Coordinates of C-alpha atoms in Angstrom, one line a residue:
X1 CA -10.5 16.4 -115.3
X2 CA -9.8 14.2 -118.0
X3 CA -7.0 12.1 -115.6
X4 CA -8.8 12.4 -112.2
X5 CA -12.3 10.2 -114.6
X6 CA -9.7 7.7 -116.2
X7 CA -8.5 7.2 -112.2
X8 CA -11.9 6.8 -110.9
X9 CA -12.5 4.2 -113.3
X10 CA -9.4 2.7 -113.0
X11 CA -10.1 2.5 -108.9
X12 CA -12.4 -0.6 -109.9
X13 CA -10.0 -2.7 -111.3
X14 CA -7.0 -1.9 -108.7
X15 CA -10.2 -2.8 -106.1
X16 CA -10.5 -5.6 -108.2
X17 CA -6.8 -7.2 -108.5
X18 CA -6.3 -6.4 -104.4
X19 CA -9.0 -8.3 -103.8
X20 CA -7.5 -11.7 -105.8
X21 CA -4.0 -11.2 -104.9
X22 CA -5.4 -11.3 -101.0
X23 CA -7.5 -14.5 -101.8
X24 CA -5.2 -16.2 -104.1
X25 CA -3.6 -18.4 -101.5
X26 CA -7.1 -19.8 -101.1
X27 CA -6.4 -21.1 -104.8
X28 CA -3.4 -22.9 -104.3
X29 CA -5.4 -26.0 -102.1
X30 CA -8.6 -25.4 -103.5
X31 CA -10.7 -25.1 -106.7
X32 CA -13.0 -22.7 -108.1
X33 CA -15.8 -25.2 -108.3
X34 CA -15.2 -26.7 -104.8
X35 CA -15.6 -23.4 -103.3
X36 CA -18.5 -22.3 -104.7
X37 CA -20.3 -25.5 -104.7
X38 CA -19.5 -26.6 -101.3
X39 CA -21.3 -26.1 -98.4
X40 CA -18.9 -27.4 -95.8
X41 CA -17.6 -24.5 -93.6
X42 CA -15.0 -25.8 -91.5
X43 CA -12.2 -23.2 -91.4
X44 CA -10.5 -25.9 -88.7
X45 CA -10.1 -28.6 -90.9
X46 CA -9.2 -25.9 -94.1
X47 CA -12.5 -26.3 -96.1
X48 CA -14.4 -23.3 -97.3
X49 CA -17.4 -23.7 -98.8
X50 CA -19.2 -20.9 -99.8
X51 CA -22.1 -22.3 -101.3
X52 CA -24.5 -21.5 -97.7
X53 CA -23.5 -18.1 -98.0
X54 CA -24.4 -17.5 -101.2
X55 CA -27.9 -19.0 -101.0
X56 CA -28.4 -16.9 -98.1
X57 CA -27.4 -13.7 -99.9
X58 CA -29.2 -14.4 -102.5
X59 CA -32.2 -15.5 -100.4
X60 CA -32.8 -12.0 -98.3
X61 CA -31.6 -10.0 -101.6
X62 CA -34.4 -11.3 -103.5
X63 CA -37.0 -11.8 -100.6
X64 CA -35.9 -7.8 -100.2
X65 CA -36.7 -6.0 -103.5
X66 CA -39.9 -8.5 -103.6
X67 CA -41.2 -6.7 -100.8
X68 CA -39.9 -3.1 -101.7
X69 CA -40.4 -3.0 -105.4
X70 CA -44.5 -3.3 -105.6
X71 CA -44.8 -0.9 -102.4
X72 CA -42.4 2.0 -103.5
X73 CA -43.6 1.4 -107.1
X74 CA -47.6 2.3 -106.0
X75 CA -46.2 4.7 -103.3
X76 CA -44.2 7.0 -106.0
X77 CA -47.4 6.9 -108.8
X78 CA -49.9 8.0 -106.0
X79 CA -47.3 11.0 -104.6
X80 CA -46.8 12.2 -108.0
X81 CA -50.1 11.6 -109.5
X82 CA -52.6 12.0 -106.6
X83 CA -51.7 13.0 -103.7
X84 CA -52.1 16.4 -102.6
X85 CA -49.6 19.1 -102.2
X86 CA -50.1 18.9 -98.5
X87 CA -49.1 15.1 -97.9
X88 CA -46.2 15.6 -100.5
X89 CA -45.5 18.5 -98.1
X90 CA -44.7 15.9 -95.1
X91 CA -44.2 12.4 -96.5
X92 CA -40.9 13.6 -99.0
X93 CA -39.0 14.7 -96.0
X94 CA -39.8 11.5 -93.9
X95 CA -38.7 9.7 -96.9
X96 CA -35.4 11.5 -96.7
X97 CA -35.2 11.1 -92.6
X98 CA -36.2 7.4 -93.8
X99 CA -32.9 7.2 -96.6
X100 CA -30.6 8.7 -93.4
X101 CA -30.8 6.6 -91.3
X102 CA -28.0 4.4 -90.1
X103 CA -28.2 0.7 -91.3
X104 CA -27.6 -0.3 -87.4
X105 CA -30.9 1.5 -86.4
X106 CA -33.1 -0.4 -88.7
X107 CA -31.1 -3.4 -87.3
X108 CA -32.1 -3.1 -83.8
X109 CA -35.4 -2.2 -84.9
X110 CA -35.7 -5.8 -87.0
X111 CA -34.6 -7.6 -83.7
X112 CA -36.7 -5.8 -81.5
X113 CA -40.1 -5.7 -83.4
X114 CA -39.7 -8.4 -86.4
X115 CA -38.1 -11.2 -84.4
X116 CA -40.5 -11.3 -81.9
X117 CA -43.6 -11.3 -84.4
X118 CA -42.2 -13.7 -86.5
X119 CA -41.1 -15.7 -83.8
X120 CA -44.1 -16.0 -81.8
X121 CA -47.0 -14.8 -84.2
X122 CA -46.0 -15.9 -87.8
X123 CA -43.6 -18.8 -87.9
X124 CA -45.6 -21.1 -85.7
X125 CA -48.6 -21.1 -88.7
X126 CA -46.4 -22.7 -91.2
X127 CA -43.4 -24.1 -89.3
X128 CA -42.6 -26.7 -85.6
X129 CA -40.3 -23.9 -84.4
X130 CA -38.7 -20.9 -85.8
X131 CA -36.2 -18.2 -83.3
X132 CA -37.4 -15.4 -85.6
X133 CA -34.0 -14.8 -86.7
X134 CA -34.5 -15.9 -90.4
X135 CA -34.4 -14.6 -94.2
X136 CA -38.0 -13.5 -93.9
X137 CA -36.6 -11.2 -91.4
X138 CA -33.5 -10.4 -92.9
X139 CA -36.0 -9.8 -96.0
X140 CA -38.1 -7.3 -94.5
X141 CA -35.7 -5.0 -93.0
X142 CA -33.3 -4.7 -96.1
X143 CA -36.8 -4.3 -97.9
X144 CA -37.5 -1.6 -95.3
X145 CA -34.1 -0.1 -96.3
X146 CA -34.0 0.3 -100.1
X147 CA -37.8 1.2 -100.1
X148 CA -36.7 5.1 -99.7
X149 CA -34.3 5.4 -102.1
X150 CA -36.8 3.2 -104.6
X151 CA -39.3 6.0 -103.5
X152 CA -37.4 8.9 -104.6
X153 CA -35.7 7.1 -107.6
X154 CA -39.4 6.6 -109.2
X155 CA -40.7 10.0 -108.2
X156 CA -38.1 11.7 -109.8
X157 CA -38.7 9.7 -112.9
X158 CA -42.5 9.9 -112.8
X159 CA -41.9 13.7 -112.6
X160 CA -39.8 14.0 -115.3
X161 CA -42.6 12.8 -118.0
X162 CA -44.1 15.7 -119.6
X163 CA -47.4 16.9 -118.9
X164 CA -48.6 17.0 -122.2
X165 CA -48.6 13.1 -122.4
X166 CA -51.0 13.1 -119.4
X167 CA -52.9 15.6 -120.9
X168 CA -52.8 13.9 -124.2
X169 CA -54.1 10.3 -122.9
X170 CA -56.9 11.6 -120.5
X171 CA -58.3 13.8 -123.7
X172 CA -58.3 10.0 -125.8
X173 CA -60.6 9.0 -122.8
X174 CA -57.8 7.4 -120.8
X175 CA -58.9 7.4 -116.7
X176 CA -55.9 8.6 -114.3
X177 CA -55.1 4.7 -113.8
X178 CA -54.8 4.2 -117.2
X179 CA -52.7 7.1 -117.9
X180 CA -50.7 6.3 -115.4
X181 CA -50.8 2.5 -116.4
X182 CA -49.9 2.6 -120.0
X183 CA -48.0 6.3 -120.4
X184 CA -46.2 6.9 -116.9
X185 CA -45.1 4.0 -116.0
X186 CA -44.4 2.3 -120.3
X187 CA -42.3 6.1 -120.5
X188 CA -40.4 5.2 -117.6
X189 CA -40.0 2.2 -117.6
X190 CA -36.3 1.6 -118.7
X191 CA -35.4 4.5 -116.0
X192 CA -37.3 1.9 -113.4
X193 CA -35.3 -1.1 -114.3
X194 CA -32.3 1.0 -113.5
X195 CA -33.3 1.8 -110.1
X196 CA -34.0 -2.0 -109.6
X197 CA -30.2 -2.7 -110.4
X198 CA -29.6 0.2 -108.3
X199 CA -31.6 -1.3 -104.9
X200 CA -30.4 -4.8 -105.7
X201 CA -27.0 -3.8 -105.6
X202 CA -27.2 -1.8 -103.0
X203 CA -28.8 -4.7 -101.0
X204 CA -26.3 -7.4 -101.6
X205 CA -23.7 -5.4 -99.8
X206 CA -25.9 -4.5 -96.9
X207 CA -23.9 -6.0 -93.7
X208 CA -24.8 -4.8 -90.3
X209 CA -28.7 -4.9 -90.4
X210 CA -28.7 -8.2 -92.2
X211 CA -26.2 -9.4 -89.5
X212 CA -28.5 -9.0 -86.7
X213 CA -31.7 -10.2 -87.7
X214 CA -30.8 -13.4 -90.0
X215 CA -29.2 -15.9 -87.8
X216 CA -25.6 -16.4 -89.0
X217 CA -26.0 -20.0 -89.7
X218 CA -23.6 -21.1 -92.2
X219 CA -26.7 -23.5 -93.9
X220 CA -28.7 -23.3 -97.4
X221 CA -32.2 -21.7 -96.5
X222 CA -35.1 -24.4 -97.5
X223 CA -37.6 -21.7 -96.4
X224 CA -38.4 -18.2 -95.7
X225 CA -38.5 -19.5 -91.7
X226 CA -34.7 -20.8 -91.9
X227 CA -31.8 -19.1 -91.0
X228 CA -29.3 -17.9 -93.3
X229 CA -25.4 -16.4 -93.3
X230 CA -25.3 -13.6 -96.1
X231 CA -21.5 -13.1 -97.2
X232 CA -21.3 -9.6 -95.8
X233 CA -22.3 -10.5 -92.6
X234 CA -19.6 -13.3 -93.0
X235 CA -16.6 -11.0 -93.5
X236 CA -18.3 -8.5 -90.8
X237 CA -18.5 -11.0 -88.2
X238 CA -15.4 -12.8 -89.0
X239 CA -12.6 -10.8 -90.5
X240 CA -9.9 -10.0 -87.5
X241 CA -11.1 -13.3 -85.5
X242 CA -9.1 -16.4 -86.1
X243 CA -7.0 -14.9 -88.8
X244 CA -4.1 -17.1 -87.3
X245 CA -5.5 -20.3 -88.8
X246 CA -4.3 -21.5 -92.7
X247 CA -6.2 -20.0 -95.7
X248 CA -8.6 -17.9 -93.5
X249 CA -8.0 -14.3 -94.3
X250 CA -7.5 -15.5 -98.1
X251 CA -11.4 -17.1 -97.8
X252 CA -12.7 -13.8 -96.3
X253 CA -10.9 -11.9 -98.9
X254 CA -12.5 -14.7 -101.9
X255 CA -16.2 -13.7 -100.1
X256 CA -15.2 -10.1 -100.5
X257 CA -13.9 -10.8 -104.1
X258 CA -17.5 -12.9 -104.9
X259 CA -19.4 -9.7 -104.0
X260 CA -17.6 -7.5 -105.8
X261 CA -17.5 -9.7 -109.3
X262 CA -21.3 -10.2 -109.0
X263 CA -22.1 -6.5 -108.1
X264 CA -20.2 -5.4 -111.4
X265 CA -21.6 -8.5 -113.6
X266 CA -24.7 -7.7 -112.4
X267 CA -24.4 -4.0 -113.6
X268 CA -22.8 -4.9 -116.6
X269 CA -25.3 -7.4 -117.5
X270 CA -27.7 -4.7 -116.5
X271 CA -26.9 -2.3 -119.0
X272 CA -26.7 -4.0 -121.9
X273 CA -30.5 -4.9 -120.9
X274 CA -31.4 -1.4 -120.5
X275 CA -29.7 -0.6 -123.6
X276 CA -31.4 -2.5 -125.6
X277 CA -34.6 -1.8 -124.0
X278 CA -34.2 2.1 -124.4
X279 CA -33.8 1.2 -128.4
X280 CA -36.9 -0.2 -127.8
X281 CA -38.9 2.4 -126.3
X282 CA -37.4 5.0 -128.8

């Protein structure tokens, strides 16, 4: 048992050096800096600049768990602290059907419903012309996405505080708003930051839904209303096309290597955070 844990932890870094031995011919004509910080994608002429790409990711991620967090947040303290038996009864297994669902369904479901509104309804309010296909909408289905698992991360950490706390504020005076207020959600709160990371990371890799609702312009989003290229929809839609030309499997293999190293920073960083906060809240 003790080999087969040292080998799953090992599988990260052997993920890890594959991925830069595939991309390091990419290094030989090009610089770090220059391929993060550039913004010219030509593949043609051999320049990769991954700068769009990134923007874009980071665009939809963050429009994403703006949108999720507040909504799963209320939606877990109202299922665990007042809703009745009888709605728990039907919403938990929608929540799972919700979870189960293939990343291709909620996909078509962005380009067939949240296109068109944004499109034709929103877009034209704030914007001269929008195709719908944008990071708002890219936004709103990942949101859609990761709001189940934020669900049932928050209710199992909401049901794992004690009664006797609740019983203990609401006997001090406390309403049910304020108990859940400044006991549930101050108890949990460390556990809730770790299901953030969780969603976020689990968001940055999303490929296939994000793919069809977001464009695939290789630009840097000014605006919610712009198109974007996230870097897994880059390697999705490109990787086994055009793989003839110089450097460009080495450049799909650096996007792959980028998520990976800011997936694992970001966890890292993560932890120590949460570390230190669970001192905190000793």
């Amino acid at each position: 048992m003790f080999f087969l844990t040292i080998a799953t932890l090992l599988l990260v870094f052997v993920m890890g050096i594959g991925l830069y031995l595939k991309s390091a011919p990419i290094f030989e004509e090009h610089s770090l800096r220059e391929l993060l910080f550039s913004s010219n994608w030509k593949p043609l002429r051999n320049e990769f600049g991954f700068l769009p790409f990134l923007m874009g990711t980071l665009w939809v991620t963050g429009l994403a768990i703006l949108i999720a967090l507040p909504i799963s947040l209320l939606t877990a303290v109202y299922l665990t602290e007042y809703a009745r038996p009888v709605v728990r009864k039907y919403v938990f297994p929608a929540l799972d059907i919700l979870a189960g669902l293939p990343s291709v369904i909620y996909g078509v479901w962005g380009t067939l419903l949240i296109v068109p509104v944004i499109s034709e309804w929103l877009a034209p309010r704030f914007v001269e012309f929008s195709a719908g296909y944008t990071v708002l909408a890219g936004g709103i289905v990942l949101g859609v996405m990761i709001l189940p698992l934020l669900v049932s991360l928050f209710i199992e950490l909401f049901t794992s505080v004690p009664d006797e706390l609740r019983d203990a504020s609401t006997s001090l005076g406390a309403t049910k708003w304020q108990t859940s207020k400044f006991v549930l959600l101050r108890k949990t709160f460390p556990g809730i930051l770790a299901a953030v990371v969780l969603a976020i990371s689990r968001a940055f890799g999303e490929t296939i839904a994000v793919l069809m609702v977001c464009g695939n312009l290789p630009q840097v989003p000014g605006s919610v209303f712009d198109a974007c290229y996230p870097l897994p929809a880059l390697i999705a839609n490109n990787y086994g096309e055009m793989l003839s030309l110089p450097n460009y499997e080495a450049a799909l293999m650096f996007a792959a290597l980028i998520l990976f190293t800011v997936v694992l920073l970001f966890n890292l960083i993560s932890r120590i955070v949460l570390y230190r906060i669970e001192k905190t809240f000793r």
